Short mmCIF file of C-alpha atoms in Angstrom, two decimals:
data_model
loop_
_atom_site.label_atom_id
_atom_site.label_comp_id
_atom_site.label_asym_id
_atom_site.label_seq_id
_atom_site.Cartn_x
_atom_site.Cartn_y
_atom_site.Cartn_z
CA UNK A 1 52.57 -16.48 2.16
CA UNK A 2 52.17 -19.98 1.57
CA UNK A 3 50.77 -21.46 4.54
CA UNK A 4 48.03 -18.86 3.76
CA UNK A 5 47.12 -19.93 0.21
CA UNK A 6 47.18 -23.50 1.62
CA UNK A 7 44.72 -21.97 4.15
CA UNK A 8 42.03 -20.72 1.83
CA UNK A 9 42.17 -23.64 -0.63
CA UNK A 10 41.00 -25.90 2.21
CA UNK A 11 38.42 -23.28 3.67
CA UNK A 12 36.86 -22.96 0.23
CA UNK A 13 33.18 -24.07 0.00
CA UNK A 14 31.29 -27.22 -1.63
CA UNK A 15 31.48 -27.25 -5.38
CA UNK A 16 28.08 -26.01 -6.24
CA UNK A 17 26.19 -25.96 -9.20
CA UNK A 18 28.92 -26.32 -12.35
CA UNK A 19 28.74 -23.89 -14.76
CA UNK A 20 29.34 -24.20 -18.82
CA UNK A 21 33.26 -23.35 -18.19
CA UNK A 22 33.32 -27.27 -16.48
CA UNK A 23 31.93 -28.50 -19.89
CA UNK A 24 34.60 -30.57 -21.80
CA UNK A 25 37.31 -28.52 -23.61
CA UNK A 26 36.48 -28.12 -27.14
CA UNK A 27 32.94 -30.16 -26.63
CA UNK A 28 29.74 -28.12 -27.91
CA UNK A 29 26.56 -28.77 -26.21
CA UNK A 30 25.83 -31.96 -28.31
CA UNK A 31 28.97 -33.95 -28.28
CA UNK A 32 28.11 -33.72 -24.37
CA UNK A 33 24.25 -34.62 -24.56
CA UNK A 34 25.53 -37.35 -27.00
CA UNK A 35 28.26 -38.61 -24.41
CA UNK A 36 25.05 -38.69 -21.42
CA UNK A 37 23.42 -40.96 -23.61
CA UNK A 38 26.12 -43.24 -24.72
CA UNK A 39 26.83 -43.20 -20.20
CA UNK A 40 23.13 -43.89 -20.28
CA UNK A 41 22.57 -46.68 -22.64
CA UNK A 42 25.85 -48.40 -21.16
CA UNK A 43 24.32 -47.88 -17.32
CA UNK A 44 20.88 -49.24 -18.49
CA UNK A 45 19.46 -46.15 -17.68
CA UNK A 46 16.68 -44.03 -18.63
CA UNK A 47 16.57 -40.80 -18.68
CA UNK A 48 13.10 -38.61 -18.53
CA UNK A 49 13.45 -35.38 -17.92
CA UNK A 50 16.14 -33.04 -16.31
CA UNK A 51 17.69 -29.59 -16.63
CA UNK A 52 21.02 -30.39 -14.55
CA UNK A 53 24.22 -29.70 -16.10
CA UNK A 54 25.35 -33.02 -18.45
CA UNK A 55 28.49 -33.28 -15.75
CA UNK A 56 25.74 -33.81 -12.64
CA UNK A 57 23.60 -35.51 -14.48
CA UNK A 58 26.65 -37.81 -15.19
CA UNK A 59 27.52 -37.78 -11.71
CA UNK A 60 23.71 -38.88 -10.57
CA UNK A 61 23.73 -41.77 -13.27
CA UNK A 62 26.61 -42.96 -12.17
CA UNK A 63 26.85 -42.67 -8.16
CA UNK A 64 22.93 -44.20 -8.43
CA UNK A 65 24.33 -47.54 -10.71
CA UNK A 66 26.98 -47.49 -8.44
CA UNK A 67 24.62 -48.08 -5.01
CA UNK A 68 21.99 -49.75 -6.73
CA UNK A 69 24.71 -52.75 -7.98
CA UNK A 70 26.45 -52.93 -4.32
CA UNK A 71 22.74 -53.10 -2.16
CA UNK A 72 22.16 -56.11 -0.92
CA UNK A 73 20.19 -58.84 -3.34
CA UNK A 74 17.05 -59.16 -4.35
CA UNK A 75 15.48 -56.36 -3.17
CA UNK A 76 17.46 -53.20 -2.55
CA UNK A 77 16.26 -50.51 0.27
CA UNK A 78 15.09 -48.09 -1.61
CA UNK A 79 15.05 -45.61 1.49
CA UNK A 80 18.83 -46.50 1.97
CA UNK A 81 19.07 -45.86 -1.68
CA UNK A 82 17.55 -42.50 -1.74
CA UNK A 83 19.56 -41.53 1.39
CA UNK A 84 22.51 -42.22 -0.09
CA UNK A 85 22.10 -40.46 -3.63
CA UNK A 86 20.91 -37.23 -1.38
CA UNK A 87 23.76 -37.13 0.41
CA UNK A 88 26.40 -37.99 -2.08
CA UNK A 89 24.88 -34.78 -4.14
CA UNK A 90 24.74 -32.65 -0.03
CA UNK A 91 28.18 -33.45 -0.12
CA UNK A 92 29.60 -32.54 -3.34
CA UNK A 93 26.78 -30.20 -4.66
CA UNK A 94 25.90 -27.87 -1.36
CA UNK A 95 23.01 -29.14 1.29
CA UNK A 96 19.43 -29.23 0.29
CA UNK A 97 18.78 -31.95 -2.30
CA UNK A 98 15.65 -34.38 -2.13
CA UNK A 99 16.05 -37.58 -3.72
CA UNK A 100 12.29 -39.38 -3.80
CA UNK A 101 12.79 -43.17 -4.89
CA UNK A 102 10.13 -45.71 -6.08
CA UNK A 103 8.30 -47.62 -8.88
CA UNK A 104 4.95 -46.13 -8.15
CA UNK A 105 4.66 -42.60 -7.10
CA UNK A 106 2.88 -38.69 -8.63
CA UNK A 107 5.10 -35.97 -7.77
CA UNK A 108 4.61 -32.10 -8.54
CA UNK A 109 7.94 -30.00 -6.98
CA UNK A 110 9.54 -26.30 -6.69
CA UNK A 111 13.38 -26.89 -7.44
CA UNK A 112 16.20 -25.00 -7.96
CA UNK A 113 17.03 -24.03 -11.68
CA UNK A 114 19.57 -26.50 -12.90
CA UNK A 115 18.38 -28.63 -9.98
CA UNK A 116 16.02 -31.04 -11.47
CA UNK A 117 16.41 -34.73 -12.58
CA UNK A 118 13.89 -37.54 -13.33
CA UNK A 119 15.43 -40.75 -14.48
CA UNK A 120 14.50 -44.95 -14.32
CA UNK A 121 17.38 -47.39 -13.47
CA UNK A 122 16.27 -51.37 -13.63
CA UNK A 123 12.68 -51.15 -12.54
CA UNK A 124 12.73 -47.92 -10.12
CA UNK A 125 12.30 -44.21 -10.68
CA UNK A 126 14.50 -41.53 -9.45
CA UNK A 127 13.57 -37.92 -8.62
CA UNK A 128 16.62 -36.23 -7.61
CA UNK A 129 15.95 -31.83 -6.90
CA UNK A 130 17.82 -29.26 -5.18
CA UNK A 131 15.41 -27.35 -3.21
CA UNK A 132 16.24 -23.11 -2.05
CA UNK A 133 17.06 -23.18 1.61
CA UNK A 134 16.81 -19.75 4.10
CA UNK A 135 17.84 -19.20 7.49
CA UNK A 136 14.88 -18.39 9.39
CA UNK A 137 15.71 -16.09 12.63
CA UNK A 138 13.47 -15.13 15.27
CA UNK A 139 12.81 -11.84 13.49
CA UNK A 140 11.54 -13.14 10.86
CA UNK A 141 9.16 -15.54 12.84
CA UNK A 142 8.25 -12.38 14.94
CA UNK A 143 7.21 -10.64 11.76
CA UNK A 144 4.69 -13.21 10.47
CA UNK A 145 2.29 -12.90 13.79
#
């Protein structure tokens, strides 16, 4: 009976998107939107706009400091920045996350609810979305001509 539990614990899938249960014990709402900005203000970060969970949005702040103070100097990649934010939040948060990265740019995109996160770090901005993905088969391809 063991060996089985041990079994399913490591078939079990990505975490995906957390849910209000993986809020802080005892914390209401604010004390956690006040904690994200105290994580903010101490990252030098900015935030704009998002409708994440405070525990991803944590998690993006953090794992984007994170690369953005070990890239090479002067001038990080901001490609090999983007790349790696995407697929630190693939990894932990299920695939299909965009991560667009730049100091200049007009966006307008469909995201997953509680997917969505626009922030500025030092002098870049960073859109970070989880996008719906859905296995197309040949059916379906066959049904559209």
């Amino acid at each position: 009976m063991e060996a089985s539990h041990g079994l399913k614990e490591k078939q079990e899938p990505k975490r995906r998107f957390p849910s209000n249960e993986h809020r802080s014990k005892g914390k209401s709402p604010m004390e956690d939107q006040l904690k994200l900005a105290a994580i903010a203000i101490s990252l030098d970060v900015r935030l704009r706009s998002s409708d994440m969970p405070v525990c991803m949005q944590e998690h993006a702040l953090r794992c984007t400091r994170r690369f953005l103070d070990s890239a090479p100097k002067p001038r990080p990649s901001l490609t090999h920045l983007a790349r790696a934010i995407k697929k630190e939040f693939d990894s932990v948060y299920g695939l299909a996350w965009q991560c667009v990265i730049g100091t200049s740019y007009g966006s307008f995109v469909t995201h997953s609810p509680g997917g969505f996160m626009y922030f500025s770090i030092d002098s870049v901005s960073i859109l970070l979305f989880k996008t719906e993905v859905e296995l197309v088969t040949k059916e379906d391809l066959g049904q559209k001509i």
